[in-house]
Amino acid sequence: MTHPSERAVILLLCLVAAVRVFIFSAAFPFFSNIDEDLHFDLVTQYSHGQFPRTLEPLKDETLNWIVPYASPEFLFRPEQFPGGKIPEPLWKQIGPEVGEKIAATRAEWSSEINFESSQPPLYYIVASFWWWIGKHIGLVGIRALYWIRFLNVLLVAIVVWLGYLIARTIAPDRTDLRIGVPLLLAFIPQNVFYAMNNDVLSPVCVGVLFLCVLQWLRAETVSVWLGALTGLAIAATYLTKLSNLPMSVAALAVIIATVLERIRRKSRTEFLALAALVLFVAIPIGSWIAWLKFQFGDITGSTAKIAFLDWTRKPFAAWWQHPIFTPRGFWVFWSGLIASFWRGEVSWHNQPLNWQIADRFYAISSLIFLAAAVIALCKQAAGRACYRKGIGIAILIFTTGVAFLGLLSIQFDFGSCVNPSRAHPYFTSGRLLVGALIPFVLLYVYGISFLFRRINAALPLIVLGMIVVFVTASEIAINRVVFASEHNWFHL
C-alpha cells in the first residue's frame, strides 16, 4: 500500500470512529450512571474559573440543567412508573403540574454530593472551554449539553490517529500493525466515549506520552524540546485522572533508565533534556498537589472521597487474604475488568448494557492475544530493537494499570459501598484503565499477528476484521434500546 493511500485509510478510520461516537453519544440521554452529573457539575464550576475546595452538593446552576434534562432510564424500569411507561421529558411537558414535578425532581437531586470534586482539573478546563465555544455559536438548552459530549467525537479521532503513529513508529514495515491498531481503535465499543466524563481524555494523553517515550528511545540525541514536550505529556496524563499515575510512572521510569545510560557517555544534551522534562512535570503537578493538600488535606485529595464512600484501609497483613489471590478470584477480577474495559459500564433500566457471550470473548481473547504478544516479544530477534522496546513499553503501561486496580482492590474494606463492595471487592471499572487503550490494542493486534501471520501474511487482518464485525454487531444489538428514548438527541 502506498503512503498516500495508507493515510487515506487511516483518515477514513478516524472519520468512522468519530461518526460512531457521535451517533451513540446522541442516542444516550442525560445523565448516565457513570457519574455524568458529577462531571457536569465540575464543568460548570470550571467554566466560571472556580476550583472546587471540598465535597459539596451539586451547585444550583448544575441543578438548573439536570432537573429538566435528566432521564430516569438509566436506573429505573418502565414498570416502576404509573402506566408502566417512562415519563415524558420535563423539558417537553407543559401545564400547571410541571412546576410541581420540577420542584420534586430538584429536591431529589439537591442531596447529591459531588465526591469527584478533588479530581485533577485538565478535562474540566478543556470541556468548559469547549462548552464556551458551543454557547458562542448559539447552542442552548439540551443542545449545549450534547455539545460537551460531542467533544468525545474529536478525542476518539485523535486516539485512532495516535494509534497509527505509534504502530508506524514501532513497526514501519508491518502493514498488519499499522492498519490493525487504528482499525480496532476505531471500533472498540467502550461506551465511556458516549458520556461526559474525565476518562475520555486519558487515552489521548497516554498516547502522546507513549509516542514521546518512543522518540526518546529512537533518537540518537534528545532535544530539550522533546524533554519539555514529554514533561507536559506526563503532567497532562496525571492531571487528567489519578488512575493514570502508574502509567505515568512507568513511562518516566523507561525514560530515566534510557537517559542514565546516555549520561554516562557525558551527553550534555541528554542532561538538559532531562532537566526540561523534570521542570515541566514538577511545576504543574506540584502546583496541583499543593492545592489539594491545602484544600482537601492530602496530596491526592482522595481522603475525603474514601471517607464519603465508606471505605477503610485494611491492615497490611489482611491484604493477602483477598480472594484475588485465588484462581477463581483472579478470574473474577480479570474477566470483569476486561469486559468493562472493552464495552463500558453504562446501565439501562438498572441493568448493565452487556452480553455475556461478548464479555467472555473479551476476557478470553484478551488473555490469549496478550499472552501471545509476550511470547512474541521473548522470541523477537535481538536486532529488531524497535519492536522489542515498543512492545515492551506497551506491556509495562498496561500491566501497571491493571496492577494498580488490583492494589486498590486488596487494600480497602469497602463498607456499605455498592461497587466495589464487601461481596464483590474488586476494582473492575474498565474506564479507570482506559488510558491504556492504545497500548492494549497494540498488544492485542500484535498477539493476533504472532499467531496467524506465520500461516498467511494477510490472515491477521482478516481475523481482526472478523473481530471488528463481531464487536460492532454486539454493540449495536446491546445498545439499540437507547435509540427509542424520548430523552435523547434524536427526539429533540
CSV table of C-alpha atoms in Angstrom, one decimal:
chain,number,residue,atom,x,y,z
A,1,MET,CA,0.0,0.0,0.0
A,2,THR,CA,1.4,3.4,-0.9
A,3,HIS,CA,1.8,6.0,1.8
A,4,PRO,CA,-0.9,8.4,0.4
A,5,SER,CA,-3.4,5.6,0.2
A,6,GLU,CA,-2.5,4.3,3.7
A,7,ARG,CA,-3.0,7.8,5.1
A,8,ALA,CA,-6.4,8.0,3.4
A,9,VAL,CA,-7.4,4.7,5.0
A,10,ILE,CA,-6.3,6.0,8.4
A,11,LEU,CA,-8.2,9.2,7.9
A,12,LEU,CA,-11.3,7.2,6.9
A,13,LEU,CA,-10.9,5.2,10.1
A,14,CYS,CA,-10.7,8.4,12.1
A,15,LEU,CA,-13.9,9.6,10.4
A,16,VAL,CA,-15.7,6.3,11.1
A,17,ALA,CA,-14.7,6.4,14.7
A,18,ALA,CA,-15.9,10.0,15.0
A,19,VAL,CA,-19.3,9.2,13.3
A,20,ARG,CA,-19.8,6.1,15.5
A,21,VAL,CA,-19.1,8.1,18.7
A,22,PHE,CA,-21.4,10.9,17.5
A,23,ILE,CA,-24.3,8.5,16.8
A,24,PHE,CA,-24.1,6.7,20.1
A,25,SER,CA,-23.4,9.8,22.1
A,26,ALA,CA,-26.5,11.3,20.6
A,27,ALA,CA,-28.6,8.2,21.3
A,28,PHE,CA,-27.9,8.1,25.1
A,29,PRO,CA,-29.9,10.6,27.1
A,30,PHE,CA,-28.6,12.5,30.1
A,31,PHE,CA,-27.3,11.8,32.8
A,32,SER,CA,-25.7,8.4,32.6
A,33,ASN,CA,-25.0,6.3,35.7
A,34,ILE,CA,-21.2,6.7,35.3
A,35,ASP,CA,-21.3,9.9,37.4
A,36,GLU,CA,-22.1,12.1,34.4
A,37,ASP,CA,-24.0,14.5,36.6
A,38,LEU,CA,-20.9,14.9,38.9
A,39,HIS,CA,-18.6,15.6,36.0
A,40,PHE,CA,-21.0,18.1,34.5
A,41,ASP,CA,-21.2,19.9,37.9
A,42,LEU,CA,-17.4,20.3,37.7
A,43,VAL,CA,-17.5,21.5,34.1
A,44,THR,CA,-20.0,24.3,35.2
A,45,GLN,CA,-17.7,25.3,38.1
A,46,TYR,CA,-14.6,25.4,36.0
A,47,SER,CA,-16.4,27.4,33.3
A,48,HIS,CA,-16.6,30.2,35.9
A,49,GLY,CA,-13.0,29.8,36.9
A,50,GLN,CA,-13.9,28.2,40.2
A,51,PHE,CA,-11.8,25.3,41.5
A,52,PRO,CA,-13.7,23.0,44.0
A,53,ARG,CA,-12.5,23.3,47.5
A,54,THR,CA,-14.4,20.5,49.3
A,55,LEU,CA,-17.0,17.8,48.7
A,56,GLU,CA,-20.3,19.7,48.3
A,57,PRO,CA,-23.8,19.1,47.0
A,58,LEU,CA,-24.4,19.8,43.3
A,59,LYS,CA,-24.4,23.6,42.5
A,60,ASP,CA,-27.7,25.4,41.8
A,61,GLU,CA,-26.6,26.1,38.2
A,62,THR,CA,-25.9,22.4,37.7
A,63,LEU,CA,-29.4,21.6,39.0
A,64,ASN,CA,-30.9,24.0,36.6
A,65,TRP,CA,-29.6,21.8,33.8
A,66,ILE,CA,-30.0,18.4,35.4
A,67,VAL,CA,-33.6,18.8,36.5
A,68,PRO,CA,-35.3,19.3,33.1
A,69,TYR,CA,-32.9,17.1,31.0
A,70,ALA,CA,-32.1,14.1,33.2
A,71,SER,CA,-33.6,10.8,32.1
A,72,PRO,CA,-34.6,8.1,34.7
A,73,GLU,CA,-34.0,5.4,32.1
A,74,PHE,CA,-30.5,4.5,33.4
A,75,LEU,CA,-31.6,3.5,36.9
A,76,PHE,CA,-35.3,2.8,36.7
A,77,ARG,CA,-37.6,0.4,34.8
A,78,PRO,CA,-40.8,1.4,33.0
A,79,GLU,CA,-43.0,-0.7,35.3
A,80,GLN,CA,-41.8,1.5,38.3
A,81,PHE,CA,-43.8,4.4,36.9
A,82,PRO,CA,-47.5,5.0,36.5
A,83,GLY,CA,-48.9,3.3,33.4
A,84,GLY,CA,-45.7,1.2,33.1
A,85,LYS,CA,-44.1,3.9,30.9
A,86,ILE,CA,-41.1,6.1,31.3
A,87,PRO,CA,-42.4,9.7,31.9
A,88,GLU,CA,-42.1,12.2,29.1
A,89,PRO,CA,-39.1,14.5,29.4
A,90,LEU,CA,-39.8,17.5,31.7
A,91,TRP,CA,-38.4,19.9,29.0
A,92,LYS,CA,-41.2,18.7,26.7
A,93,GLN,CA,-44.0,19.0,29.2
A,94,ILE,CA,-46.4,21.9,29.6
A,95,GLY,CA,-49.2,22.7,32.0
A,96,PRO,CA,-49.6,23.7,35.6
A,97,GLU,CA,-48.4,20.4,37.1
A,98,VAL,CA,-45.0,20.7,35.5
A,99,GLY,CA,-43.8,23.1,38.3
A,100,GLU,CA,-44.6,20.6,41.0
A,101,LYS,CA,-42.7,17.9,39.1
A,102,ILE,CA,-39.7,20.2,38.7
A,103,ALA,CA,-39.7,21.1,42.4
A,104,ALA,CA,-39.9,17.4,43.4
A,105,THR,CA,-37.1,16.4,40.9
A,106,ARG,CA,-34.9,19.2,42.1
A,107,ALA,CA,-35.4,18.2,45.7
A,108,GLU,CA,-34.3,14.6,44.9
A,109,TRP,CA,-31.1,15.8,43.1
A,110,SER,CA,-30.2,18.5,45.6
A,111,SER,CA,-28.9,16.0,48.1
A,112,GLU,CA,-26.3,14.6,45.6
A,113,ILE,CA,-22.8,15.1,46.9
A,114,ASN,CA,-20.1,15.6,44.3
A,115,PHE,CA,-17.4,13.2,45.5
A,116,GLU,CA,-15.4,13.8,42.3
A,117,SER,CA,-14.5,17.3,43.3
A,118,SER,CA,-10.9,16.5,44.0
A,119,GLN,CA,-10.3,15.0,40.6
A,120,PRO,CA,-7.5,16.6,38.6
A,121,PRO,CA,-8.6,19.6,36.5
A,122,LEU,CA,-7.4,19.2,32.9
A,123,TYR,CA,-10.5,17.6,31.4
A,124,TYR,CA,-12.8,20.1,33.1
A,125,ILE,CA,-10.8,23.0,31.8
A,126,VAL,CA,-10.9,21.6,28.3
A,127,ALA,CA,-14.6,20.8,28.5
A,128,SER,CA,-15.5,24.1,29.9
A,129,PHE,CA,-13.7,25.9,27.1
A,130,TRP,CA,-15.4,23.6,24.6
A,131,TRP,CA,-18.7,24.5,26.2
A,132,TRP,CA,-17.9,28.2,25.9
A,133,ILE,CA,-17.4,27.7,22.1
A,134,GLY,CA,-20.8,25.9,21.9
A,135,LYS,CA,-22.6,28.7,23.6
A,136,HIS,CA,-20.9,31.3,21.4
A,137,ILE,CA,-22.1,29.5,18.2
A,138,GLY,CA,-25.7,29.7,19.5
A,139,LEU,CA,-26.2,26.3,21.2
A,140,VAL,CA,-28.7,26.5,24.1
A,141,GLY,CA,-30.6,24.0,26.3
A,142,ILE,CA,-30.1,20.3,25.8
A,143,ARG,CA,-28.1,21.0,22.5
A,144,ALA,CA,-25.5,22.8,24.6
A,145,LEU,CA,-25.2,19.7,26.9
A,146,TYR,CA,-24.8,17.4,23.9
A,147,TRP,CA,-22.1,19.7,22.6
A,148,ILE,CA,-20.0,18.9,25.6
A,149,ARG,CA,-20.4,15.2,24.9
A,150,PHE,CA,-19.5,15.7,21.3
A,151,LEU,CA,-16.0,16.7,22.4
A,152,ASN,CA,-15.5,13.0,22.5
A,153,VAL,CA,-16.0,12.8,18.8
A,154,LEU,CA,-12.8,14.8,18.3
A,155,LEU,CA,-11.0,12.9,21.0
A,156,VAL,CA,-11.7,9.5,19.6
A,157,ALA,CA,-10.5,10.5,16.2
A,158,ILE,CA,-7.2,11.7,17.8
A,159,VAL,CA,-6.9,8.4,19.6
A,160,VAL,CA,-7.2,6.5,16.3
A,161,TRP,CA,-4.6,8.7,14.7
A,162,LEU,CA,-2.2,8.4,17.6
A,163,GLY,CA,-2.6,4.6,17.5
A,164,TYR,CA,-1.5,4.7,13.8
A,165,LEU,CA,1.5,6.9,14.6
A,166,ILE,CA,2.6,4.6,17.4
A,167,ALA,CA,2.2,1.5,15.3
A,168,ARG,CA,4.1,3.1,12.4
A,169,THR,CA,6.9,4.2,14.7
A,170,ILE,CA,7.3,0.7,16.3
A,171,ALA,CA,6.8,-1.4,13.1
A,172,PRO,CA,7.2,0.7,10.0
A,173,ASP,CA,7.5,-2.4,7.8
A,174,ARG,CA,4.4,-4.2,9.3
A,175,THR,CA,1.1,-3.3,7.5
A,176,ASP,CA,-0.8,-5.6,9.8
A,177,LEU,CA,0.1,-3.4,12.8
A,178,ARG,CA,-0.1,-0.1,11.0
A,179,ILE,CA,-3.6,-0.8,9.8
A,180,GLY,CA,-4.7,-3.2,12.5
A,181,VAL,CA,-4.2,-0.9,15.5
A,182,PRO,CA,-6.2,2.1,14.2
A,183,LEU,CA,-8.8,-0.4,12.8
A,184,LEU,CA,-9.6,-1.9,16.2
A,185,LEU,CA,-9.4,1.5,18.0
A,186,ALA,CA,-12.0,2.9,15.6
A,187,PHE,CA,-14.5,0.2,16.5
A,188,ILE,CA,-13.8,-0.7,20.1
A,189,PRO,CA,-17.2,-0.4,21.8
A,190,GLN,CA,-16.2,1.4,25.0
A,191,ASN,CA,-19.3,3.4,26.0
A,192,VAL,CA,-17.3,5.8,28.2
A,193,PHE,CA,-16.9,7.8,25.0
A,194,TYR,CA,-20.7,8.3,24.9
A,195,ALA,CA,-20.8,10.2,28.1
A,196,MET,CA,-19.4,13.4,29.7
A,197,ASN,CA,-16.5,12.3,31.9
A,198,ASN,CA,-12.8,12.9,32.5
A,199,ASP,CA,-11.8,9.4,31.4
A,200,VAL,CA,-12.2,10.2,27.7
A,201,LEU,CA,-9.1,12.5,27.7
A,202,SER,CA,-6.8,9.7,29.2
A,203,PRO,CA,-6.1,7.7,26.1
A,204,VAL,CA,-5.1,10.9,24.2
A,205,CYS,CA,-2.7,11.9,27.0
A,206,VAL,CA,-1.2,8.4,27.4
A,207,GLY,CA,-1.0,8.1,23.6
A,208,VAL,CA,1.0,11.3,23.3
A,209,LEU,CA,3.2,10.2,26.2
A,210,PHE,CA,3.8,6.8,24.6
A,211,LEU,CA,4.8,8.5,21.4
A,212,CYS,CA,7.2,10.7,23.3
A,213,VAL,CA,8.9,7.8,25.0
A,214,LEU,CA,9.4,6.1,21.7
A,215,GLN,CA,11.2,9.2,20.4
A,216,TRP,CA,13.5,9.1,23.5
A,217,LEU,CA,14.4,5.5,22.6
A,218,ARG,CA,14.9,6.1,18.9
A,219,ALA,CA,16.7,9.5,18.8
A,220,GLU,CA,20.5,9.5,18.9
A,221,THR,CA,20.4,12.9,20.6
A,222,VAL,CA,17.4,14.0,22.5
A,223,SER,CA,16.5,17.7,22.3
A,224,VAL,CA,15.4,20.0,25.1
A,225,TRP,CA,12.1,20.5,23.2
A,226,LEU,CA,11.4,16.7,23.4
A,227,GLY,CA,12.2,16.8,27.1
A,228,ALA,CA,9.7,19.7,27.6
A,229,LEU,CA,7.0,18.0,25.5
A,230,THR,CA,7.4,14.8,27.4
A,231,GLY,CA,7.2,16.6,30.7
A,232,LEU,CA,4.0,18.2,29.6
A,233,ALA,CA,2.6,14.9,28.4
A,234,ILE,CA,3.4,13.3,31.8
A,235,ALA,CA,1.8,16.3,33.6
A,236,ALA,CA,-1.3,16.2,31.3
A,237,THR,CA,-1.7,12.4,31.9
A,238,TYR,CA,-1.6,12.8,35.7
A,239,LEU,CA,-3.8,16.0,35.7
A,240,THR,CA,-6.5,14.2,33.7
A,241,LYS,CA,-7.1,11.2,36.0
A,242,LEU,CA,-5.4,10.0,39.2
A,243,SER,CA,-5.7,6.4,38.0
A,244,ASN,CA,-3.2,7.4,35.2
A,245,LEU,CA,-0.5,7.8,37.8
A,246,PRO,CA,1.1,4.3,37.4
A,247,MET,CA,1.2,4.7,33.6
A,248,SER,CA,3.0,8.0,34.0
A,249,VAL,CA,5.4,6.4,36.4
A,250,ALA,CA,6.1,3.5,34.1
A,251,ALA,CA,6.8,5.9,31.2
A,252,LEU,CA,9.0,8.0,33.3
A,253,ALA,CA,11.0,5.0,34.5
A,254,VAL,CA,11.7,4.0,30.9
A,255,ILE,CA,12.9,7.5,30.1
A,256,ILE,CA,15.1,7.8,33.2
A,257,ALA,CA,16.7,4.4,32.5
A,258,THR,CA,17.5,5.5,28.9
A,259,VAL,CA,18.8,8.9,29.9
A,260,LEU,CA,21.1,7.5,32.7
A,261,GLU,CA,22.7,5.2,30.2
A,262,ARG,CA,23.4,8.1,27.8
A,263,ILE,CA,24.5,10.5,30.6
A,264,ARG,CA,27.3,8.0,31.4
A,265,ARG,CA,28.6,8.9,27.9
A,266,LYS,CA,28.8,12.5,29.2
A,267,SER,CA,26.0,13.8,26.9
A,268,ARG,CA,25.2,17.3,28.0
A,269,THR,CA,22.2,17.5,25.7
A,270,GLU,CA,20.6,14.5,27.4
A,271,PHE,CA,21.1,16.1,30.8
A,272,LEU,CA,19.4,19.3,29.6
A,273,ALA,CA,16.5,17.4,28.1
A,274,LEU,CA,16.0,15.5,31.4
A,275,ALA,CA,16.1,18.8,33.3
A,276,ALA,CA,13.5,20.2,31.0
A,277,LEU,CA,11.3,17.1,31.5
A,278,VAL,CA,11.6,17.4,35.3
A,279,LEU,CA,10.8,21.1,35.2
A,280,PHE,CA,7.6,20.7,33.1
A,281,VAL,CA,6.5,17.8,35.2
A,282,ALA,CA,7.2,19.4,38.6
A,283,ILE,CA,5.6,22.8,38.1
A,284,PRO,CA,2.0,21.8,37.0
A,285,ILE,CA,1.8,18.6,39.1
A,286,GLY,CA,3.5,20.2,42.1
A,287,SER,CA,1.0,23.1,42.0
A,288,TRP,CA,-2.0,20.8,41.9
A,289,ILE,CA,-0.7,18.7,44.7
A,290,ALA,CA,-0.1,21.8,46.8
A,291,TRP,CA,-3.7,22.9,46.1
A,292,LEU,CA,-5.1,19.5,47.1
A,293,LYS,CA,-3.0,19.5,50.3
A,294,PHE,CA,-4.2,23.0,51.2
A,295,GLN,CA,-7.9,22.5,50.3
A,296,PHE,CA,-8.6,18.7,50.8
A,297,GLY,CA,-5.9,17.9,53.4
A,298,ASP,CA,-3.8,15.3,51.5
A,299,ILE,CA,-1.7,15.3,48.3
A,300,THR,CA,-4.1,13.2,46.3
A,301,GLY,CA,-7.4,14.6,47.5
A,302,SER,CA,-8.7,11.1,48.0
A,303,THR,CA,-9.1,11.0,51.8
A,304,ALA,CA,-12.4,12.8,51.8
A,305,LYS,CA,-13.8,10.7,48.9
A,306,ILE,CA,-12.7,7.5,50.7
A,307,ALA,CA,-14.5,8.5,53.8
A,308,PHE,CA,-17.6,9.6,51.9
A,309,LEU,CA,-17.8,6.2,50.1
A,310,ASP,CA,-17.4,4.4,53.5
A,311,TRP,CA,-14.1,2.7,52.6
A,312,THR,CA,-11.5,2.0,55.3
A,313,ARG,CA,-7.9,0.8,54.8
A,314,LYS,CA,-7.2,-2.7,55.9
A,315,PRO,CA,-4.1,-3.7,57.9
A,316,PHE,CA,-1.3,-4.7,55.6
A,317,ALA,CA,-1.4,-8.3,56.7
A,318,ALA,CA,-5.1,-8.5,55.7
A,319,TRP,CA,-4.3,-7.6,52.1
A,320,TRP,CA,-3.1,-11.1,51.3
A,321,GLN,CA,-6.3,-12.7,52.4
A,322,HIS,CA,-8.1,-11.2,49.4
A,323,PRO,CA,-9.8,-13.7,47.0
A,324,ILE,CA,-7.9,-12.1,44.1
A,325,PHE,CA,-5.0,-14.4,45.1
A,326,THR,CA,-7.0,-17.5,44.3
A,327,PRO,CA,-7.5,-18.7,40.7
A,328,ARG,CA,-11.3,-18.1,40.8
A,329,GLY,CA,-10.8,-14.7,42.4
A,330,PHE,CA,-8.3,-13.6,39.8
A,331,TRP,CA,-10.6,-14.7,37.0
A,332,VAL,CA,-13.5,-12.7,38.5
A,333,PHE,CA,-11.2,-9.7,38.7
A,334,TRP,CA,-9.7,-10.1,35.2
A,335,SER,CA,-12.9,-11.0,33.4
A,336,GLY,CA,-14.9,-8.2,35.0
A,337,LEU,CA,-12.2,-5.6,34.4
A,338,ILE,CA,-11.5,-6.6,30.8
A,339,ALA,CA,-15.2,-6.8,29.8
A,340,SER,CA,-15.9,-3.4,31.1
A,341,PHE,CA,-12.7,-2.1,29.6
A,342,TRP,CA,-14.0,-3.2,26.2
A,343,ARG,CA,-17.7,-2.3,26.4
A,344,GLY,CA,-18.0,0.2,29.3
A,345,GLU,CA,-20.2,0.3,32.4
A,346,VAL,CA,-23.4,2.2,31.4
A,347,SER,CA,-26.6,0.7,32.7
A,348,TRP,CA,-30.1,0.8,31.2
A,349,HIS,CA,-33.2,0.2,33.3
A,350,ASN,CA,-30.9,-0.6,36.1
A,351,GLN,CA,-29.3,-3.5,34.2
A,352,PRO,CA,-25.8,-3.3,32.6
A,353,LEU,CA,-25.7,-2.9,28.9
A,354,ASN,CA,-23.8,-6.1,28.1
A,355,TRP,CA,-24.0,-9.5,26.5
A,356,GLN,CA,-22.4,-12.5,28.4
A,357,ILE,CA,-21.1,-14.1,25.2
A,358,ALA,CA,-19.4,-10.9,24.2
A,359,ASP,CA,-18.0,-10.4,27.7
A,360,ARG,CA,-16.5,-13.9,27.7
A,361,PHE,CA,-15.0,-13.3,24.3
A,362,TYR,CA,-13.4,-10.1,25.5
A,363,ALA,CA,-11.9,-11.7,28.6
A,364,ILE,CA,-10.7,-14.9,26.9
A,365,SER,CA,-9.4,-13.4,23.7
A,366,SER,CA,-7.6,-10.6,25.6
A,367,LEU,CA,-5.8,-13.2,27.8
A,368,ILE,CA,-4.8,-15.3,24.8
A,369,PHE,CA,-3.6,-12.5,22.5
A,370,LEU,CA,-1.8,-10.6,25.3
A,371,ALA,CA,0.0,-13.8,26.3
A,372,ALA,CA,0.9,-14.3,22.6
A,373,ALA,CA,2.3,-10.8,22.5
A,374,VAL,CA,4.5,-11.5,25.5
A,375,ILE,CA,5.7,-14.8,23.9
A,376,ALA,CA,6.3,-13.0,20.6
A,377,LEU,CA,8.4,-10.4,22.4
A,378,CYS,CA,10.5,-13.0,24.0
A,379,LYS,CA,11.1,-14.7,20.7
A,380,GLN,CA,11.8,-11.5,18.8
A,381,ALA,CA,15.3,-11.2,17.3
A,382,ALA,CA,17.5,-9.0,19.4
A,383,GLY,CA,18.4,-6.9,16.4
A,384,ARG,CA,14.9,-5.7,16.0
A,385,ALA,CA,15.0,-3.2,18.8
A,386,CYS,CA,12.1,-1.1,17.6
A,387,TYR,CA,9.7,-4.0,18.1
A,388,ARG,CA,11.1,-5.1,21.4
A,389,LYS,CA,11.2,-1.7,23.1
A,390,GLY,CA,7.9,-0.5,21.8
A,391,ILE,CA,6.0,-3.7,22.7
A,392,GLY,CA,7.8,-3.9,26.0
A,393,ILE,CA,6.7,-0.3,26.9
A,394,ALA,CA,3.1,-1.2,25.9
A,395,ILE,CA,3.2,-4.3,28.2
A,396,LEU,CA,4.6,-2.2,31.0
A,397,ILE,CA,2.0,0.6,30.7
A,398,PHE,CA,-0.9,-1.9,30.5
A,399,THR,CA,0.2,-4.2,33.3
A,400,THR,CA,1.0,-1.3,35.7
A,401,GLY,CA,-2.5,0.0,35.1
A,402,VAL,CA,-4.1,-3.4,35.9
A,403,ALA,CA,-1.8,-3.9,38.9
A,404,PHE,CA,-2.8,-0.6,40.3
A,405,LEU,CA,-6.5,-1.5,40.2
A,406,GLY,CA,-5.6,-4.9,41.8
A,407,LEU,CA,-3.8,-3.0,44.5
A,408,LEU,CA,-6.8,-0.8,45.2
A,409,SER,CA,-8.9,-3.9,45.4
A,410,ILE,CA,-6.9,-5.6,48.1
A,411,GLN,CA,-6.2,-2.6,50.4
A,412,PHE,CA,-9.7,-1.5,51.3
A,413,ASP,CA,-12.7,-2.7,53.2
A,414,PHE,CA,-15.5,-1.2,51.1
A,415,GLY,CA,-18.0,-1.0,53.9
A,416,SER,CA,-21.5,-0.1,52.6
A,417,CYS,CA,-20.3,0.9,49.1
A,418,VAL,CA,-22.2,-0.8,46.3
A,419,ASN,CA,-19.4,-1.1,43.7
A,420,PRO,CA,-16.8,-2.2,44.7
A,421,SER,CA,-18.4,-3.9,47.8
A,422,ARG,CA,-17.6,-6.4,50.5
A,423,ALA,CA,-19.4,-9.1,48.5
A,424,HIS,CA,-17.5,-8.1,45.3
A,425,PRO,CA,-14.2,-6.5,46.5
A,426,TYR,CA,-12.8,-5.9,43.0
A,427,PHE,CA,-12.0,-2.7,41.2
A,428,THR,CA,-13.4,-3.8,37.8
A,429,SER,CA,-14.3,-0.3,36.4
A,430,GLY,CA,-12.7,-0.6,32.9
A,431,ARG,CA,-12.9,3.2,32.4
A,432,LEU,CA,-10.2,3.6,35.1
A,433,LEU,CA,-7.9,1.7,32.7
A,434,VAL,CA,-9.0,3.4,29.5
A,435,GLY,CA,-5.8,5.5,29.5
A,436,ALA,CA,-4.0,2.2,28.5
A,437,LEU,CA,-6.3,1.8,25.5
A,438,ILE,CA,-3.7,2.3,22.8
A,439,PRO,CA,-1.0,0.1,24.4
A,440,PHE,CA,-3.6,-2.6,25.0
A,441,VAL,CA,-4.8,-2.5,21.3
A,442,LEU,CA,-1.2,-2.6,20.1
A,443,LEU,CA,-0.6,-5.8,22.2
A,444,TYR,CA,-3.9,-7.3,21.2
A,445,VAL,CA,-3.2,-6.8,17.4
A,446,TYR,CA,0.5,-7.9,17.9
A,447,GLY,CA,-0.7,-11.1,19.5
A,448,ILE,CA,-3.1,-11.8,16.7
A,449,SER,CA,-0.3,-11.2,14.2
A,450,PHE,CA,2.1,-13.5,16.0
A,451,LEU,CA,-0.4,-16.4,16.0
A,452,PHE,CA,-1.7,-16.1,12.4
A,453,ARG,CA,1.0,-14.3,10.3
A,454,ARG,CA,3.1,-17.5,10.0
A,455,ILE,CA,0.1,-19.1,8.3
A,456,ASN,CA,-0.5,-16.3,5.8
A,457,ALA,CA,0.6,-12.7,5.8
A,458,ALA,CA,-3.0,-11.4,5.2
A,459,LEU,CA,-4.6,-13.6,7.8
A,460,PRO,CA,-4.1,-11.3,10.8
A,461,LEU,CA,-6.1,-8.5,9.2
A,462,ILE,CA,-8.8,-11.0,8.2
A,463,VAL,CA,-9.1,-12.3,11.8
A,464,LEU,CA,-9.1,-8.8,13.1
A,465,GLY,CA,-11.7,-7.8,10.6
A,466,MET,CA,-13.9,-10.6,11.8
A,467,ILE,CA,-13.4,-9.5,15.4
A,468,VAL,CA,-14.4,-5.9,14.4
A,469,VAL,CA,-17.6,-7.2,12.8
A,470,PHE,CA,-18.4,-9.2,15.9
A,471,VAL,CA,-17.8,-6.3,18.4
A,472,THR,CA,-19.7,-3.9,16.2
A,473,ALA,CA,-22.7,-6.2,15.8
A,474,SER,CA,-22.8,-6.9,19.5
A,475,GLU,CA,-22.6,-3.2,20.3
A,476,ILE,CA,-25.5,-2.4,18.0
A,477,ALA,CA,-27.5,-5.2,19.4
A,478,ILE,CA,-26.8,-4.3,23.0
A,479,ASN,CA,-27.3,-0.5,22.7
A,480,ARG,CA,-30.2,-0.5,20.2
A,481,VAL,CA,-32.7,0.0,23.1
A,482,VAL,CA,-31.4,3.5,23.8
A,483,PHE,CA,-32.3,4.9,20.4
A,484,ALA,CA,-36.0,4.7,21.3
A,485,SER,CA,-35.6,7.0,24.3
A,486,GLU,CA,-37.7,10.2,24.1
A,487,HIS,CA,-35.0,11.9,26.1
A,488,ASN,CA,-32.2,11.7,23.6
A,489,TRP,CA,-30.8,13.9,20.7
A,490,PHE,CA,-32.8,12.2,18.1
A,491,HIS,CA,-36.1,13.2,19.8
A,492,LEU,CA,-35.4,16.8,20.2
